XYZ file of C-alpha atoms in Angstrom:
419
model
C 6.569 32.264 -3.097
C 9.097 29.970 -1.432
C 12.087 28.556 -3.294
C 13.311 25.120 -2.191
C 16.790 23.966 -3.115
C 16.990 20.232 -2.440
C 20.430 18.724 -1.904
C 20.743 14.935 -1.808
C 23.253 13.334 0.547
C 24.228 9.824 1.608
C 25.093 8.583 5.101
C 28.712 9.704 4.691
C 29.632 11.919 7.706
C 32.003 13.887 5.437
C 29.876 14.560 2.356
C 31.371 15.749 -0.910
C 29.602 18.617 -2.663
C 30.282 20.249 -6.012
C 31.488 23.885 -5.843
C 28.080 25.120 -7.001
C 26.364 23.346 -4.102
C 28.947 24.546 -1.574
C 28.272 28.116 -2.719
C 24.531 27.597 -2.149
C 25.213 26.322 1.374
C 27.586 29.213 2.184
C 25.016 31.791 1.072
C 22.046 30.076 2.697
C 20.177 31.435 5.698
C 17.370 28.922 6.219
C 18.001 25.168 6.118
C 15.838 22.121 6.653
C 16.104 18.333 6.770
C 15.939 15.347 9.070
C 17.868 15.275 12.325
C 20.354 12.792 10.889
C 20.938 15.143 7.951
C 21.576 18.001 10.382
C 24.248 15.975 12.155
C 26.016 15.342 8.851
C 26.021 18.920 7.482
C 25.993 21.017 10.677
C 29.692 21.947 10.379
C 29.107 23.358 6.882
C 26.250 25.697 7.774
C 26.992 29.423 8.069
C 26.929 31.107 11.476
C 23.434 32.145 12.554
C 21.676 29.823 10.114
C 18.195 28.640 11.028
C 17.397 24.924 10.848
C 13.871 23.482 10.557
C 13.578 19.777 11.409
C 11.494 17.675 9.027
C 9.472 15.485 11.371
C 5.915 14.205 11.504
C 3.347 15.614 11.296
C 4.449 17.100 7.986
C 1.616 19.649 8.088
C 3.370 21.278 11.028
C 6.595 21.588 9.026
C 4.732 23.058 6.037
C 3.063 25.521 8.405
C 6.444 26.594 9.747
C 7.697 27.223 6.216
C 4.650 29.334 5.400
C 4.840 31.297 8.648
C 8.473 32.140 7.974
C 7.620 33.363 4.473
C 4.689 35.434 5.746
C 6.804 36.947 8.516
C 9.516 37.838 6.027
C 6.940 39.426 3.737
C 5.537 41.587 6.523
C 9.032 42.807 7.431
C 9.806 43.657 3.806
C 6.518 45.497 3.381
C 7.234 47.474 6.537
C 10.484 48.636 4.957
C 8.782 49.264 1.606
C 10.721 46.450 -0.045
C 8.026 43.889 -0.862
C 7.118 43.988 -4.561
C 7.013 41.693 -7.558
C 10.776 41.942 -7.899
C 11.525 40.751 -4.367
C 13.488 37.530 -4.165
C 11.598 34.538 -2.707
C 12.411 32.961 0.625
C 14.971 30.247 -0.099
C 15.044 27.097 2.033
C 18.024 24.833 1.447
C 16.766 21.345 2.222
C 18.916 18.252 2.734
C 17.398 14.870 1.908
C 18.612 11.315 1.417
C 19.653 10.407 -2.121
C 17.411 11.691 -4.885
C 14.786 14.190 -3.605
C 12.361 13.018 -6.310
C 12.765 9.311 -5.484
C 10.050 8.828 -2.852
C 11.553 12.015 -1.455
C 10.511 15.189 0.291
C 10.566 17.154 -2.957
C 7.513 15.186 -4.058
C 5.754 16.145 -0.824
C 6.502 19.820 -1.393
C 5.279 19.638 -5.002
C 2.030 18.094 -3.765
C 1.368 20.286 -0.713
C 2.935 23.537 -1.960
C 2.404 23.514 -5.748
C 3.175 27.220 -5.915
C 6.720 26.697 -4.602
C 9.769 26.760 -6.846
C 11.811 23.558 -6.659
C 15.470 23.082 -7.595
C 17.117 19.668 -7.196
C 20.731 18.568 -6.709
C 20.406 14.780 -6.357
C 22.854 12.053 -5.511
C 22.468 8.289 -5.799
C 19.533 6.927 -3.811
C 20.111 4.084 -1.359
C 18.845 1.336 -3.661
C 21.140 2.511 -6.435
C 24.096 2.445 -4.044
C 23.143 -1.054 -2.888
C 22.954 -2.250 -6.505
C 26.357 -0.658 -7.169
C 27.902 -2.415 -4.182
C 26.497 -5.731 -5.415
C 27.463 -4.952 -9.031
C 23.891 -5.925 -9.866
C 21.908 -4.423 -12.769
C 18.831 -2.662 -11.450
C 17.000 -1.453 -14.572
C 14.520 -4.311 -14.056
C 14.017 -3.750 -10.323
C 10.493 -3.256 -8.966
C 10.709 -0.490 -6.371
C 8.497 -0.404 -3.269
C 8.597 2.097 -0.431
C 7.511 0.869 3.000
C 8.755 4.055 4.672
C 5.696 5.214 6.559
C 3.486 3.248 4.168
C 1.333 0.083 4.513
C 2.154 -3.337 3.049
C -0.169 -3.015 0.033
C 2.376 -2.311 -2.724
C 4.891 -4.778 -1.321
C 2.260 -7.534 -1.177
C 1.244 -6.649 -4.730
C 4.815 -7.055 -5.963
C 5.053 -10.507 -4.350
C 1.715 -11.700 -5.705
C 2.536 -10.461 -9.197
C 5.779 -12.424 -9.106
C 8.287 -9.576 -9.422
C 11.694 -11.205 -9.842
C 13.709 -8.344 -8.347
C 12.287 -6.008 -5.706
C 13.994 -3.011 -4.120
C 12.507 -2.017 -0.768
C 12.846 1.215 1.194
C 12.326 0.396 4.875
C 11.509 2.009 8.218
C 11.675 0.889 11.839
C 8.436 -1.113 11.612
C 8.919 -2.459 8.094
C 12.510 -3.572 8.652
C 14.356 -6.440 6.920
C 13.509 -8.897 9.718
C 9.764 -8.146 9.705
C 9.728 -8.214 5.897
C 11.410 -11.647 5.885
C 8.933 -12.982 8.467
C 5.960 -11.766 6.424
C 7.320 -13.389 3.277
C 7.881 -16.703 5.066
C 4.455 -16.559 6.686
C 2.730 -16.332 3.296
C 4.988 -18.763 1.474
C 7.114 -16.375 -0.586
C 10.331 -18.170 0.283
C 11.848 -18.193 -3.208
C 13.829 -14.977 -2.712
C 17.361 -14.165 -1.558
C 17.750 -10.963 0.453
C 20.482 -8.343 0.237
C 20.539 -5.666 2.944
C 22.479 -2.409 2.881
C 23.024 -0.510 6.152
C 24.404 3.041 6.453
C 25.143 3.131 2.745
C 27.688 5.784 1.877
C 29.276 5.849 5.323
C 32.826 4.465 4.962
C 33.024 3.560 8.652
C 29.669 1.855 9.297
C 28.417 0.765 5.861
C 27.562 -2.926 5.656
C 26.116 -5.009 2.817
C 24.865 -8.481 3.712
C 23.593 -11.364 1.587
C 21.383 -13.762 3.505
C 18.399 -16.095 3.381
C 14.959 -15.075 4.616
C 15.394 -17.390 7.609
C 18.633 -15.669 8.560
C 17.177 -12.194 8.023
C 14.112 -12.953 10.150
C 16.282 -13.491 13.233
C 18.720 -10.620 12.834
C 18.670 -7.005 14.021
C 19.617 -4.384 11.445
C 20.714 -0.833 12.137
C 18.962 2.134 10.564
C 19.010 3.493 7.958
C 18.846 0.473 5.703
C 17.287 -0.762 2.488
C 17.126 -4.143 0.789
C 16.847 -5.989 -2.472
C 14.975 -9.244 -3.015
C 16.017 -11.464 -5.916
C 13.971 -14.524 -6.863
C 15.963 -17.755 -7.065
C 13.160 -19.617 -8.837
C 9.739 -18.905 -10.327
C 6.580 -19.257 -8.257
C 3.734 -20.879 -10.152
C 0.491 -18.905 -10.147
C -2.878 -20.407 -10.969
C -6.151 -19.162 -12.361
C -8.659 -20.806 -10.046
C -7.803 -22.600 -6.805
C -9.271 -26.115 -6.413
C -11.923 -26.246 -3.674
C -10.126 -29.171 -2.025
C -7.151 -26.938 -1.195
C -9.109 -24.681 1.172
C -9.570 -25.255 4.883
C -13.335 -25.542 5.398
C -15.811 -24.589 8.107
C -16.326 -27.797 10.122
C -15.198 -29.738 7.037
C -18.458 -28.859 5.242
C -17.779 -28.944 1.500
C -20.956 -27.034 0.707
C -19.798 -24.047 2.762
C -17.580 -22.724 -0.022
C -18.267 -20.940 -3.290
C -17.263 -23.517 -5.900
C -14.299 -22.582 -8.051
C -16.137 -22.083 -11.412
C -18.847 -20.046 -9.661
C -16.151 -18.142 -7.798
C -14.456 -17.089 -11.024
C -17.738 -16.111 -12.679
C -18.592 -14.077 -9.591
C -15.292 -12.196 -9.827
C -16.015 -11.529 -13.489
C -19.437 -10.106 -12.617
C -17.801 -7.777 -10.099
C -15.692 -6.220 -12.907
C -12.634 -6.375 -10.646
C -9.951 -5.388 -13.199
C -11.272 -1.824 -13.113
C -12.230 -1.735 -9.415
C -10.189 -0.356 -6.519
C -11.925 -1.526 -3.313
C -13.704 -4.870 -2.937
C -15.872 -5.910 0.019
C -16.681 -9.586 0.643
C -19.608 -9.836 3.080
C -20.057 -13.289 4.631
C -16.648 -14.654 3.599
C -16.800 -18.002 5.521
C -13.626 -19.734 4.202
C -12.392 -16.583 2.463
C -12.236 -18.307 -0.931
C -13.725 -15.381 -2.880
C -11.486 -12.794 -1.190
C -8.393 -14.955 -1.689
C -9.128 -15.629 -5.341
C -9.716 -11.904 -5.877
C -6.481 -11.016 -4.078
C -4.398 -13.364 -6.206
C -5.998 -12.483 -9.536
C -6.272 -8.736 -8.922
C -3.541 -7.753 -6.430
C -4.125 -4.032 -6.998
C -7.383 -4.317 -5.014
C -7.908 -3.199 -1.446
C -10.022 -6.023 0.028
C -12.136 -5.963 3.195
C -13.786 -9.243 4.259
C -16.656 -9.519 6.775
C -17.996 -12.564 8.631
C -20.294 -12.964 11.643
C -18.954 -16.376 12.768
C -15.852 -15.969 14.971
C -14.521 -19.435 14.085
C -14.054 -18.253 10.493
C -11.267 -15.888 11.518
C -8.840 -18.783 12.012
C -10.041 -20.390 8.777
C -9.388 -17.352 6.572
C -6.061 -16.825 8.318
C -5.005 -20.371 7.458
C -6.260 -20.085 3.894
C -4.572 -16.747 3.169
C -1.235 -18.144 4.351
C -1.753 -21.431 2.542
C -2.352 -19.635 -0.770
C -0.057 -16.631 -0.351
C -2.722 -13.926 -0.151
C -1.545 -11.280 2.352
C -3.223 -7.946 2.899
C -6.921 -8.879 3.245
C -8.638 -6.825 5.950
C -10.686 -9.185 8.154
C -13.680 -8.012 10.218
C -15.464 -10.436 12.555
C -18.938 -9.584 13.831
C -22.409 -8.621 12.667
C -22.006 -6.489 9.533
C -25.116 -4.500 10.402
C -23.419 -3.413 13.649
C -19.986 -2.879 12.092
C -18.581 0.653 12.032
C -17.707 1.075 8.364
C -17.221 4.843 8.421
C -13.412 4.637 8.468
C -13.061 1.963 5.777
C -12.309 2.799 2.133
C -15.509 3.116 0.093
C -16.115 0.023 -2.033
C -16.820 0.021 -5.742
C -17.466 -3.749 -5.786
C -19.377 -5.755 -3.155
C -20.120 -9.472 -3.009
C -22.718 -10.679 -0.520
C -21.957 -14.319 0.205
C -24.172 -14.618 3.282
C -27.001 -12.543 4.651
C -28.718 -14.411 7.496
C -32.154 -13.305 6.275
C -31.156 -9.605 6.328
C -30.282 -9.139 2.674
C -32.174 -5.872 2.200
C -30.725 -4.395 5.392
C -27.185 -5.342 4.343
C -27.685 -3.871 0.877
C -29.113 -0.682 2.350
C -26.046 -0.269 4.562
C -23.738 -0.974 1.628
C -25.470 1.762 -0.366
C -24.455 4.346 2.233
C -20.810 3.909 1.170
C -20.906 2.333 -2.302
C -19.361 4.575 -4.965
C -21.638 5.877 -7.705
C -20.222 3.438 -10.257
C -20.127 0.523 -7.828
C -21.802 -2.882 -8.232
C -23.291 -5.456 -5.859
C -23.246 -9.175 -6.703
C -25.159 -11.957 -4.953
C -25.394 -15.686 -5.688
C -28.845 -17.211 -5.257
C -29.045 -20.980 -4.722
C -32.127 -22.821 -5.911
C -32.552 -25.621 -3.353
C -35.766 -27.372 -2.284
C -34.821 -27.387 1.412
C -34.107 -23.653 1.552
C -36.973 -22.080 3.493
C -36.482 -18.538 2.157
C -36.333 -17.826 -1.572
C -33.126 -15.756 -1.753
C -33.908 -14.699 -5.331
C -37.157 -13.153 -4.140
C -35.367 -11.398 -1.265
C -32.972 -9.938 -3.818
C -35.772 -8.824 -6.146
C -37.651 -7.150 -3.307
C -34.518 -5.420 -1.998
C -33.558 -4.072 -5.428
C -37.085 -2.734 -5.989
C -37.366 -1.065 -2.582
C -33.857 0.415 -2.749
C -34.245 1.643 -6.324
C -31.403 -0.436 -7.761
C -30.943 -1.325 -11.410
C -30.631 -5.092 -11.999
C -28.568 -6.562 -14.790
C -29.168 -9.769 -16.720
C -28.730 -12.734 -14.322
C -26.433 -15.658 -15.090
C -27.619 -19.218 -14.417
C -25.160 -22.046 -13.757
C -25.277 -25.623 -12.471
C -22.208 -27.679 -11.598
C -22.553 -31.445 -11.838
C -25.207 -32.595 -9.340
C -25.106 -29.413 -7.272
C -28.107 -27.132 -6.982
C -28.489 -24.477 -9.691
C -27.039 -21.058 -8.896
C -28.045 -17.668 -10.252
C -25.447 -14.913 -10.224
C -27.295 -11.650 -9.633
C -25.915 -8.174 -10.140
C -27.175 -4.663 -9.559
C -25.934 -1.095 -9.464
C -27.294 2.294 -8.416
């Protein structure tokens, strides 16, 4: 078994450690951490100490830890020393701030559950930033973008979090974060950026607008806080007139009441991954994104001109994070996409059964498929019959359909099935 002793540090080049921690460092033989951490503590390490850099891929680092432990075990066994009373290999590991706050200790607990973990934390960067600003942070929504996608950050914006603390990296830096917020209309925040927090020589805390942040370069490491200066009004149901349309055709959009009933049929509050096949204007995906921001959404459309339309509509309504795929769905490589547990088929081009069959290759066992059938005299193919035939041939269980008619529009039947 390996014993990890995690020691949290700031960016201060002359760190202060309690006597207990200094004793651990003096008696240590194997140390680990990032390269920046090594620069800070190198003068404190005992002569002959071994240092293991924590770099990506993490699996390589974990492998190096295990190899060291195995090599030590073989040497002890060769000397007749390896038994249940032998002390474990101890790796003293330096990390930023609190090792359990989006830290490497969590990674070790996940990948090496058998390891013993001891933690000596210090303030994390967002705590230090709040201290510098003398700003209460008990109500702060915390998001890490360090090596992570935008999903949780977008979710915080859509849900209207009034105070957001963000851990950054080189790609998700304060400038790129500000540009994304402006692009999708989340301009009601002030930004506070902390650089090199804890370093008395280079530390800098800046208060600035999103416009100012979007044009500025910030040094690493940094973190930021976003504080809303007003409330953003959210709505349940977006009026159809507020969407950019395909060639201005009002009929080429799922009407708002039907849209909301469709989302209800998809059971989205308990779903994780939603696919919208034949998105056209993107109205269903956008409504789903705003009402259920926890969802991972992938939207598919065969018409290339719809890419610009959904792009405009997502920015107009503040719905970032929708994956857009342009091309024939039946030719689309879906093997690398997250498996859906909710699928809406908004367009099928006469290939409804084929689309459903392809969906079934990835649909989770508890997943549902929803399709809206329009009853119109000029429609050459009865889409309800196509649905019935597809469900029968594919062995799908149909649920009770829902019939609706809006004003003088053609009647619509909301159809739903599951495996």
